[in-house]
CSV table of C-alpha atoms in Angstrom, one decimal:
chain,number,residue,atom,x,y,z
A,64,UNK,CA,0.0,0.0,0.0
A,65,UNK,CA,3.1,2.3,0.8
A,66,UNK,CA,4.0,2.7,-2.5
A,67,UNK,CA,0.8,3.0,-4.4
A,68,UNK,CA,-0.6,5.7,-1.7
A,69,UNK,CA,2.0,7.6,-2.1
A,70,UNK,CA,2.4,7.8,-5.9
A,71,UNK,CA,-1.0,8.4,-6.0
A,72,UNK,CA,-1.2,11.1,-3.2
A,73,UNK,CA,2.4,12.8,-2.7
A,74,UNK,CA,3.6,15.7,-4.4
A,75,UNK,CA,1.6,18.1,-6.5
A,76,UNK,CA,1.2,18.6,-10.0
A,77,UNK,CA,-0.4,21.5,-12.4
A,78,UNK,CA,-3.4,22.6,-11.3
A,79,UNK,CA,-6.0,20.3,-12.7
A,80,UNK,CA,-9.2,21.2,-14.9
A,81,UNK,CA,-12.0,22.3,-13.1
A,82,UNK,CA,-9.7,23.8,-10.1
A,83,UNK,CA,-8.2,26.7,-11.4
A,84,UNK,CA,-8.6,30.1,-10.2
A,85,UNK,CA,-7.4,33.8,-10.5
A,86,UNK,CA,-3.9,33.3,-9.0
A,87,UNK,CA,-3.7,37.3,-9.0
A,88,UNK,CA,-7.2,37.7,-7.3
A,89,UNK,CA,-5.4,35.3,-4.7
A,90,UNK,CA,-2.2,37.2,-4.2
A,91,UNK,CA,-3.9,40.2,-4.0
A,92,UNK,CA,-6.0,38.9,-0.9
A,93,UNK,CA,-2.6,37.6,0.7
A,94,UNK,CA,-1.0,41.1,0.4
A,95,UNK,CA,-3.9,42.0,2.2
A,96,UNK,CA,-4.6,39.1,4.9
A,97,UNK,CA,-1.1,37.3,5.0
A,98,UNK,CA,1.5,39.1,7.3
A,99,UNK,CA,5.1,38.9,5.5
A,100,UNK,CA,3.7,37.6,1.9
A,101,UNK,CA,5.5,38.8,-0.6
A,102,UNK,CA,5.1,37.8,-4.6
A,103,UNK,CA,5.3,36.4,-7.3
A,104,UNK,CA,3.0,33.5,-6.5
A,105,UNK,CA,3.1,30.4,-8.3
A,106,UNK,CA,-0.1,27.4,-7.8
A,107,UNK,CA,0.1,24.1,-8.2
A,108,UNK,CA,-2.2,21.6,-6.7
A,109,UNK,CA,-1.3,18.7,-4.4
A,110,UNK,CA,-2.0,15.0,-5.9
A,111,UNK,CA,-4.0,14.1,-2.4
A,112,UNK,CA,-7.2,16.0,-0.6
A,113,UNK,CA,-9.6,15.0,-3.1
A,114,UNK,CA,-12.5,16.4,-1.2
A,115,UNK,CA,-11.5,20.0,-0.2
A,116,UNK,CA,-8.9,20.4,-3.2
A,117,UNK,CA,-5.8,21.8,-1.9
A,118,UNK,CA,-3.2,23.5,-3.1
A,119,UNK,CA,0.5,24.9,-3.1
A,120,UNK,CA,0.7,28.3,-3.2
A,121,UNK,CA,4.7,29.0,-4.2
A,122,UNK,CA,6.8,32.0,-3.4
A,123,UNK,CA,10.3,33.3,-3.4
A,124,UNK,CA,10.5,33.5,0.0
A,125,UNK,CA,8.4,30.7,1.4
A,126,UNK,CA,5.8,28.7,0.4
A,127,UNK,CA,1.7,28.4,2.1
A,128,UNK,CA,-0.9,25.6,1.8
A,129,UNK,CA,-4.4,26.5,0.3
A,130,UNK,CA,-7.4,24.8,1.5
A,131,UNK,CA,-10.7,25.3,-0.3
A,132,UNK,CA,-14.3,24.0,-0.9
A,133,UNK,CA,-15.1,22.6,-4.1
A,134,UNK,CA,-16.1,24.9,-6.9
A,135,UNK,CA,-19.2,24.7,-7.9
A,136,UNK,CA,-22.5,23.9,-5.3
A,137,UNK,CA,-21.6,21.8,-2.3
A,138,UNK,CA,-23.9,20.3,0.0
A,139,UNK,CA,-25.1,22.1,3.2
A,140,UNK,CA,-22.2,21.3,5.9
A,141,UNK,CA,-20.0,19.9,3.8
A,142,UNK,CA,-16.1,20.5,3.0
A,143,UNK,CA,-16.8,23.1,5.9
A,144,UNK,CA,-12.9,24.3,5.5
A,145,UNK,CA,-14.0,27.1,8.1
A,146,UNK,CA,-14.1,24.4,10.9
A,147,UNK,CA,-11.4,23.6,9.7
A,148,UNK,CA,-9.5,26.7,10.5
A,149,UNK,CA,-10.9,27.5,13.4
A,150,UNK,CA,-10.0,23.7,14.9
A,151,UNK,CA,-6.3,24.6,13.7
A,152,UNK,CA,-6.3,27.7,15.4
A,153,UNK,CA,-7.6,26.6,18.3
A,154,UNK,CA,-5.1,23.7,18.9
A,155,UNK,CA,-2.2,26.0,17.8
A,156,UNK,CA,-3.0,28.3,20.5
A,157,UNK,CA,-2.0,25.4,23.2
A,158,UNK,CA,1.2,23.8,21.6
A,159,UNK,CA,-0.7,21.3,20.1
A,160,UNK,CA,1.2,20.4,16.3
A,161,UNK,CA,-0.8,21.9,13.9
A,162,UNK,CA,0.0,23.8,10.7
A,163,UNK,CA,-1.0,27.7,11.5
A,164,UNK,CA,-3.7,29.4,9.8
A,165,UNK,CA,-2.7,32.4,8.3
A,166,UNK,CA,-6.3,33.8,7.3
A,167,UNK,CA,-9.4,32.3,6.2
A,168,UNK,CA,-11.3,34.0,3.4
A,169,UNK,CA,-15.1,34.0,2.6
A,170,UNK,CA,-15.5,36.1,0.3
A,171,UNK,CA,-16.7,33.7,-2.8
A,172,UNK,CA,-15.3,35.8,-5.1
A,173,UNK,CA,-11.8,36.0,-4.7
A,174,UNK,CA,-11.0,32.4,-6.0
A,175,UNK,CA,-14.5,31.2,-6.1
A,176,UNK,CA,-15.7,29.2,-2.8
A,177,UNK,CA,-14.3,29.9,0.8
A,178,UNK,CA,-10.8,28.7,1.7
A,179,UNK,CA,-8.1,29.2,4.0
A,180,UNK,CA,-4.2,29.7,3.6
A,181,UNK,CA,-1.8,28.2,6.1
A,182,UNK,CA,2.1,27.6,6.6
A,183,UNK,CA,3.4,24.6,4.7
A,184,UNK,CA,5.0,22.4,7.1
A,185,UNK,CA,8.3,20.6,6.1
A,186,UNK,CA,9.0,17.2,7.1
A,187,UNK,CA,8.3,13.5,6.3
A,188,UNK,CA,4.7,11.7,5.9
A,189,UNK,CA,4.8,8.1,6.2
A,190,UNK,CA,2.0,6.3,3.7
A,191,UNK,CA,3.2,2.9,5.0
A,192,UNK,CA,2.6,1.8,8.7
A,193,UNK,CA,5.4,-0.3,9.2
A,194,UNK,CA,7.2,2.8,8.6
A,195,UNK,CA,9.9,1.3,6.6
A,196,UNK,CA,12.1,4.0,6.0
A,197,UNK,CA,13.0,3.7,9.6
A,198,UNK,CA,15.7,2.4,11.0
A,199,UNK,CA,14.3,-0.9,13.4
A,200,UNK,CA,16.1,0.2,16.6
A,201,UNK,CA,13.9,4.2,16.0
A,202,UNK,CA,10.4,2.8,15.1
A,203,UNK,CA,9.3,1.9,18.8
A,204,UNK,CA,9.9,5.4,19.3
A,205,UNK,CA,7.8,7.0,16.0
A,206,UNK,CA,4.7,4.8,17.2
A,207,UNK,CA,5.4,6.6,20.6
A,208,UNK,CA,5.5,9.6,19.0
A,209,UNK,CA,1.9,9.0,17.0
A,210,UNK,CA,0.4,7.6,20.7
A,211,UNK,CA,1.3,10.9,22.7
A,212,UNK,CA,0.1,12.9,19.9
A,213,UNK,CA,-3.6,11.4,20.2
A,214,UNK,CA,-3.1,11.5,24.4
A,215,UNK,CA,-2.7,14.8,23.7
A,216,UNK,CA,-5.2,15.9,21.5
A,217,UNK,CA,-8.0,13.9,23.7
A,218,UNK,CA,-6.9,15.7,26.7
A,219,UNK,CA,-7.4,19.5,26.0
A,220,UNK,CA,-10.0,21.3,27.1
A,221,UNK,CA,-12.1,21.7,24.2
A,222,UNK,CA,-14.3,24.5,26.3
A,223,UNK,CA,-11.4,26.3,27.5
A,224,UNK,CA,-9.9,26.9,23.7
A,225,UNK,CA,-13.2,28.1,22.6
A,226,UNK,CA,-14.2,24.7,20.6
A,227,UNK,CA,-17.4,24.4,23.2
A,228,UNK,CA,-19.8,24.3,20.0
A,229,UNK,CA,-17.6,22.2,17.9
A,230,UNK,CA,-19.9,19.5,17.5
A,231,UNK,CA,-22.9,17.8,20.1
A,232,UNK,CA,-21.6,16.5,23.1
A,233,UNK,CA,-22.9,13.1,25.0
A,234,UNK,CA,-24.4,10.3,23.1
A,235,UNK,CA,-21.5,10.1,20.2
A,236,UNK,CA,-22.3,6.3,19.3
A,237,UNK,CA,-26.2,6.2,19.2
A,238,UNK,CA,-25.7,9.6,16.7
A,239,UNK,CA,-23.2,8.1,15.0
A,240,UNK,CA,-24.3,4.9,14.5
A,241,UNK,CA,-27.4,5.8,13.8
A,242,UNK,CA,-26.3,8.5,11.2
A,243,UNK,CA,-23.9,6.0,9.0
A,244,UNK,CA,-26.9,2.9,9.3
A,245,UNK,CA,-29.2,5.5,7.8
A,246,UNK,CA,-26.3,6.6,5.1
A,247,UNK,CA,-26.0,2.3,4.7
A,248,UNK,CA,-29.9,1.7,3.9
A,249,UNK,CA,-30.6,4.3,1.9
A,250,UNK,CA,-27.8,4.0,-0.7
A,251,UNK,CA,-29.8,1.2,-2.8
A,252,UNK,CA,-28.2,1.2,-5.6
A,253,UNK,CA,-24.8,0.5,-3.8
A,254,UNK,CA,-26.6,-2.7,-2.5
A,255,UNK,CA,-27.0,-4.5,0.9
A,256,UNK,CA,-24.6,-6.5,2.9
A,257,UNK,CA,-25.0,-9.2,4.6
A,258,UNK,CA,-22.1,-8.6,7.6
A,259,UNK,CA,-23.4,-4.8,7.1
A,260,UNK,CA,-26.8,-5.7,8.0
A,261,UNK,CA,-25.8,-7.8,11.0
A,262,UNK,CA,-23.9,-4.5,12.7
A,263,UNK,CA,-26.8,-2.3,12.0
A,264,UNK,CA,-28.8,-4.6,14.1
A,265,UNK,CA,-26.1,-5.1,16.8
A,266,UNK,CA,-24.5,-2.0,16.9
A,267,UNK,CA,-27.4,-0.1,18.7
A,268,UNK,CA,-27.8,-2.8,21.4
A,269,UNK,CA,-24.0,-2.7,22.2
A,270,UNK,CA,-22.9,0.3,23.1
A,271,UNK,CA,-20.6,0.4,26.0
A,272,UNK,CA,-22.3,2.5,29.8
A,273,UNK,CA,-20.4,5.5,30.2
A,274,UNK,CA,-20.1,9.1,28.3
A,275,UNK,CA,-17.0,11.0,27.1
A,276,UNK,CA,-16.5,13.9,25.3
A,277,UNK,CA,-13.2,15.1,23.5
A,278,UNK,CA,-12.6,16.9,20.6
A,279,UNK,CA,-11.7,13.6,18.0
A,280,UNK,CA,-10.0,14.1,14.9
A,281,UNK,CA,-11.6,11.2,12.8
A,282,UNK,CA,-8.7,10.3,11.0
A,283,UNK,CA,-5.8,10.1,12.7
A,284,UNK,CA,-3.6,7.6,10.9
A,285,UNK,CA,0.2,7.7,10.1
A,286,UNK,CA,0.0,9.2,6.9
A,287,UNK,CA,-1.9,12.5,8.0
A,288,UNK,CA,0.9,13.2,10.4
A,289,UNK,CA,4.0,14.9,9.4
A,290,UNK,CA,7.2,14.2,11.1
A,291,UNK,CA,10.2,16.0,11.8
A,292,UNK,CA,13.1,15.5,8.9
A,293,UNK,CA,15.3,13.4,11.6
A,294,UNK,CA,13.2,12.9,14.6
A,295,UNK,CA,10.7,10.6,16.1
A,296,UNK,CA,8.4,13.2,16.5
A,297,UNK,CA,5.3,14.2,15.3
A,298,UNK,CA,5.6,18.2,14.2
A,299,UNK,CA,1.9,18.6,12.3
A,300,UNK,CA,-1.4,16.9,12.4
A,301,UNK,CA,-3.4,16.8,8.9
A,302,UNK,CA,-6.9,16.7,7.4
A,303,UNK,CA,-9.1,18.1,10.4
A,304,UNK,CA,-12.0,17.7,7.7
A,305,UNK,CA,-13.9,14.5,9.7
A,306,UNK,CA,-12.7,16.5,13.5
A,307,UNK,CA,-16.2,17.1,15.6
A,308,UNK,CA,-16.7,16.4,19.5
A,309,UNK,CA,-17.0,12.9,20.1
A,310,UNK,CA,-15.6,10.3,22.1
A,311,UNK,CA,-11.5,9.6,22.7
A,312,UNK,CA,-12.1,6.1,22.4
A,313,UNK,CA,-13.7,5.6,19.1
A,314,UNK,CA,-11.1,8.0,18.2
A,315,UNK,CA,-8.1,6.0,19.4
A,316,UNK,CA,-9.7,2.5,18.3
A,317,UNK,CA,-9.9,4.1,14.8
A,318,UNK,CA,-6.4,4.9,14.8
A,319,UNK,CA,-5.3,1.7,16.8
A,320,UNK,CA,-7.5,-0.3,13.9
A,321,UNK,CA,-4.0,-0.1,12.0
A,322,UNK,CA,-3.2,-3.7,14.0
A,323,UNK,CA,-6.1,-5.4,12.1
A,324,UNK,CA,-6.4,-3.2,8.7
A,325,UNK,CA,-5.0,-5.1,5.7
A,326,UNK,CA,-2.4,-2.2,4.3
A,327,UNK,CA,-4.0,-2.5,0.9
A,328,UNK,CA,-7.1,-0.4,1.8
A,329,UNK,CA,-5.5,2.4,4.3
A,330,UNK,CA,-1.8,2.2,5.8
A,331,UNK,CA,-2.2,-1.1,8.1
A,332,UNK,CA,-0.1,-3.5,10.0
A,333,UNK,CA,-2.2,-6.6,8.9
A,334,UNK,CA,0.3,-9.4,8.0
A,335,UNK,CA,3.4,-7.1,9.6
A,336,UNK,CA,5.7,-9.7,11.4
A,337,UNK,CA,5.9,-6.9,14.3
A,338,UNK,CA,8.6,-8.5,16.3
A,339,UNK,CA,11.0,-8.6,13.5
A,340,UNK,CA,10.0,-4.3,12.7
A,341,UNK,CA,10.2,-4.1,16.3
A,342,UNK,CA,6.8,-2.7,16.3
A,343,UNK,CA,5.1,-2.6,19.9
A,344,UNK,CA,2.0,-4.8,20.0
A,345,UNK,CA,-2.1,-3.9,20.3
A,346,UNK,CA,-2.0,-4.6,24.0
A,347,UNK,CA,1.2,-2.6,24.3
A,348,UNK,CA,0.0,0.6,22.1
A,349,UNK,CA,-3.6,0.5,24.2
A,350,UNK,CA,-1.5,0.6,27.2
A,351,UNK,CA,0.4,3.1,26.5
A,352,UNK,CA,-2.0,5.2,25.9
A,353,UNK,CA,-4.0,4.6,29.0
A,354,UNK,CA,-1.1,5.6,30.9
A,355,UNK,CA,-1.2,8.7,29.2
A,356,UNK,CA,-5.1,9.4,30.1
A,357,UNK,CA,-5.2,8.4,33.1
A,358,UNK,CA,-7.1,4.8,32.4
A,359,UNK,CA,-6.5,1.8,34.3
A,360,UNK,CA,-7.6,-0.2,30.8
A,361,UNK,CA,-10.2,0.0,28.3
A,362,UNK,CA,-13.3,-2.1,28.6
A,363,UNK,CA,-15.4,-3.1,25.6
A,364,UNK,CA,-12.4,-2.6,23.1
A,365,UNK,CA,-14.0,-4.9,20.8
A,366,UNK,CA,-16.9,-2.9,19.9
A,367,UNK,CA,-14.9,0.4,19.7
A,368,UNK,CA,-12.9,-1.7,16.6
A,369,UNK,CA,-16.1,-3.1,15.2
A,370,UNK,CA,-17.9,0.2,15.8
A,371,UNK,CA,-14.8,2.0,13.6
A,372,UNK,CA,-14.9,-0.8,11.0
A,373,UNK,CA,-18.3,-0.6,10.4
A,374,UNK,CA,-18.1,3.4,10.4
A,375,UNK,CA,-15.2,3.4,7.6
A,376,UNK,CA,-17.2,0.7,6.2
A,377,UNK,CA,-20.1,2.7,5.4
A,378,UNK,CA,-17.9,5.5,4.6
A,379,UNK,CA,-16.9,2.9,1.6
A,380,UNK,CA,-20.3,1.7,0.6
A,381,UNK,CA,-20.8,5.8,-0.3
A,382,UNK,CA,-17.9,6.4,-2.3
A,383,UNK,CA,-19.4,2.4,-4.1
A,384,UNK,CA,-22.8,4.5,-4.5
A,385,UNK,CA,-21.0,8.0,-6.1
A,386,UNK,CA,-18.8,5.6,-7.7
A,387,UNK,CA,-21.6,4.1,-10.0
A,388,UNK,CA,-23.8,7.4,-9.9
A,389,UNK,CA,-20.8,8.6,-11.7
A,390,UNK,CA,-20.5,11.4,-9.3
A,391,UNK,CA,-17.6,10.4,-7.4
A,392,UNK,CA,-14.2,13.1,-7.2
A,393,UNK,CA,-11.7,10.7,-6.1
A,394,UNK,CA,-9.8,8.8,-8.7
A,395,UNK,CA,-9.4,6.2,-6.7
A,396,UNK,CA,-13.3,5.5,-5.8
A,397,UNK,CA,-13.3,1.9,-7.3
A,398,UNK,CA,-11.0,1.0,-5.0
A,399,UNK,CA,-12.7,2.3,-2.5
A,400,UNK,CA,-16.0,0.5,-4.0
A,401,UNK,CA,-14.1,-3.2,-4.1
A,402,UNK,CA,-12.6,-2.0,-0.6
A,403,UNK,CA,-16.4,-2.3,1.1
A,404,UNK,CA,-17.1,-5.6,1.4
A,405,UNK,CA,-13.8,-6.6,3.1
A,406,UNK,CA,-14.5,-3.8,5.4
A,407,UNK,CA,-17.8,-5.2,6.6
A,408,UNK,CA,-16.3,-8.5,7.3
A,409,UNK,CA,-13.6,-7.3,9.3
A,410,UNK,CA,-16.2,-5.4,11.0
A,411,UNK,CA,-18.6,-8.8,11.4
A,412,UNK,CA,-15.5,-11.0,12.7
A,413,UNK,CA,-15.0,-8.1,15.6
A,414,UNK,CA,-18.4,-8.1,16.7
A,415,UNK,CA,-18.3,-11.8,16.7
A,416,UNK,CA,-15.2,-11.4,19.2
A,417,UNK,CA,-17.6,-9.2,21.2
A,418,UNK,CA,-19.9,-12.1,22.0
């Protein structure tokens, strides 16, 4: 998976068809808005962040990251690249590693939609989870790194950096399980599943006593992390665009999912002989990060996998619909599509560990 993600998402290339804008509209907002911008600007748009498009925006002195909705009409809520901005400024504001946000713009008709420019961040992403550009004696430490970083995020205050109304809190898995069953059965034309169906059924009836609330990034896997050039340590935190008020655990059981995730569908550790990488184990990672939070253990961590499997799951099963509506963005939807099914097993075999 290492390989193909990152051909397919790394780097930038011409801005593509349908994406361009008025680069001098642009750089005469950053004159305005970007303290210490100075021209000529040069664009070109990064391979990855199919859904919000982004962009590099290229200057003698430095160069800044564009974020912006999609042009054309988007659906109510979504590619909400101001929640975005306001998530990054609100974490930058307590040391946590963010890119900072340099101005947010919604004035539709500078480039066409709202978007938001912030610093580019230099250092390495890793699109494979065994992280094999690592040396074996360093990668205990780079998994630390990636657990403190999610510690850290689950333990700020979300009310006392202003993120109070940054999504509902209480009751995260009946909303979200009911939101992505409801996604599930009304997508006919992407079909039924039979391992999909069960957890619809099962999911409801599971869900663990006990309420937490955190702010939860919602994708928080190796490859939306950037890393210092030389050191195990984790210097910016990507693609906020799934980030809401939820609960730490389905957030950390997502992230942890890399032990079970076969690395051909998202960067995974399925099949990884981990003592010979000299990765640390599940039970190892999930203690770690207890000891961070201030947990003795985590009961029910079953259902927080299954729950996350059947989440990205779903997630699947729309791109499958968009996919043969002919509507999807991504280039990489049939993947995605042929992706689904495995998903819903692995989601079906831990439920069945639940029982």
């Amino acid at each position: 998976m290492g390989g193909t993600a990152q051909e397919a998402n790394a780097g930038t290339t011409p801005v593509r068809e349908g994406y361009r804008f008025d680069e001098a509209a642009l750089a005469k907002w950053m004159e305005a808005n970007v303290e210490g911008f100075s021209g000529p600007l040069e664009v070109e748009q990064f391979k990855g962040g199919q859904s919000n498009p982004t962009y590099k925006l290229i200057t003698p002195g430095r160069a800044y990251v564009l974020r912006r909705k999609p042009p054309g009409p988007v659906l109510k809520g979504a590619h909400a690249v101001e929640r975005e901005a306001k998530v990054l400024l609100a974490l930058g504001s307590v040391g946590f590693p963010v890119a900072h946000v340099h101005g947010l713009c919604t004035d539709e008709s500078v480039i066409g939609s709202w978007f938001y420019v912030m610093e580019m961040v230099e250092g390495r992403i890793f699109w494979d989870a065994t992280f094999p550009d690592v040396s074996r004696e360093e990668r205990p430490a780079y998994f630390d790194a990636m657990n403190a970083t999610i510690a850290q995020l689950h333990s700020i205050d979300h009310e006392a950096v202003g993120l109070g109304d940054y999504g509902k809190p209480g009751n995260y898995f009946v909303r979200q399980v009911g939101r992505w069953s409801k996604q599930y059965l009304e997508d006919e034309l992407a079909g039924r599943d039979p391992n999909m169906d069960a957890l619809v059924d099962w999911l409801p009836t599971a869900i663990p006593e006990g309420d937490e609330t955190s702010i939860v990034h919602g994708d928080f896997r190796c490859d939306n992390m950037i890393f210092h050039p030389t050191e195990p340590r984790v210097i910016a935190v990507l693609d906020w665009e799934l980030s809401t008020l939820g609960h730490p655990l389905a957030d950390f059981a997502y992230h942890a999912m890399m032990y079970h995730m076969p690395p051909n569908i998202v960067a995974g550790l399925e099949g990884a002989d981990l003592a010979k990488l000299n990765i640390p184990g599940e039970a190892e990672y999930v203690a770690a990060y207890c000891r961070r939070t201030g947990r003795d253990s985590i009961a029910s961590w079953d259902f927080y996998v299954a729950f996350n499997y059947f989440r990205l799951a779903a997630i699947f099963h729309g791109i499958k619909g968009r996919y043969l509506r002919g509507t999807a963005a991504s280039a990489h939807a049939k993947d995605r599509a042929e992706a689904f099914p495995v998903l819903a097993r692995l989601a079906r075999e831990a439920m069945e560990r639940c029982r």
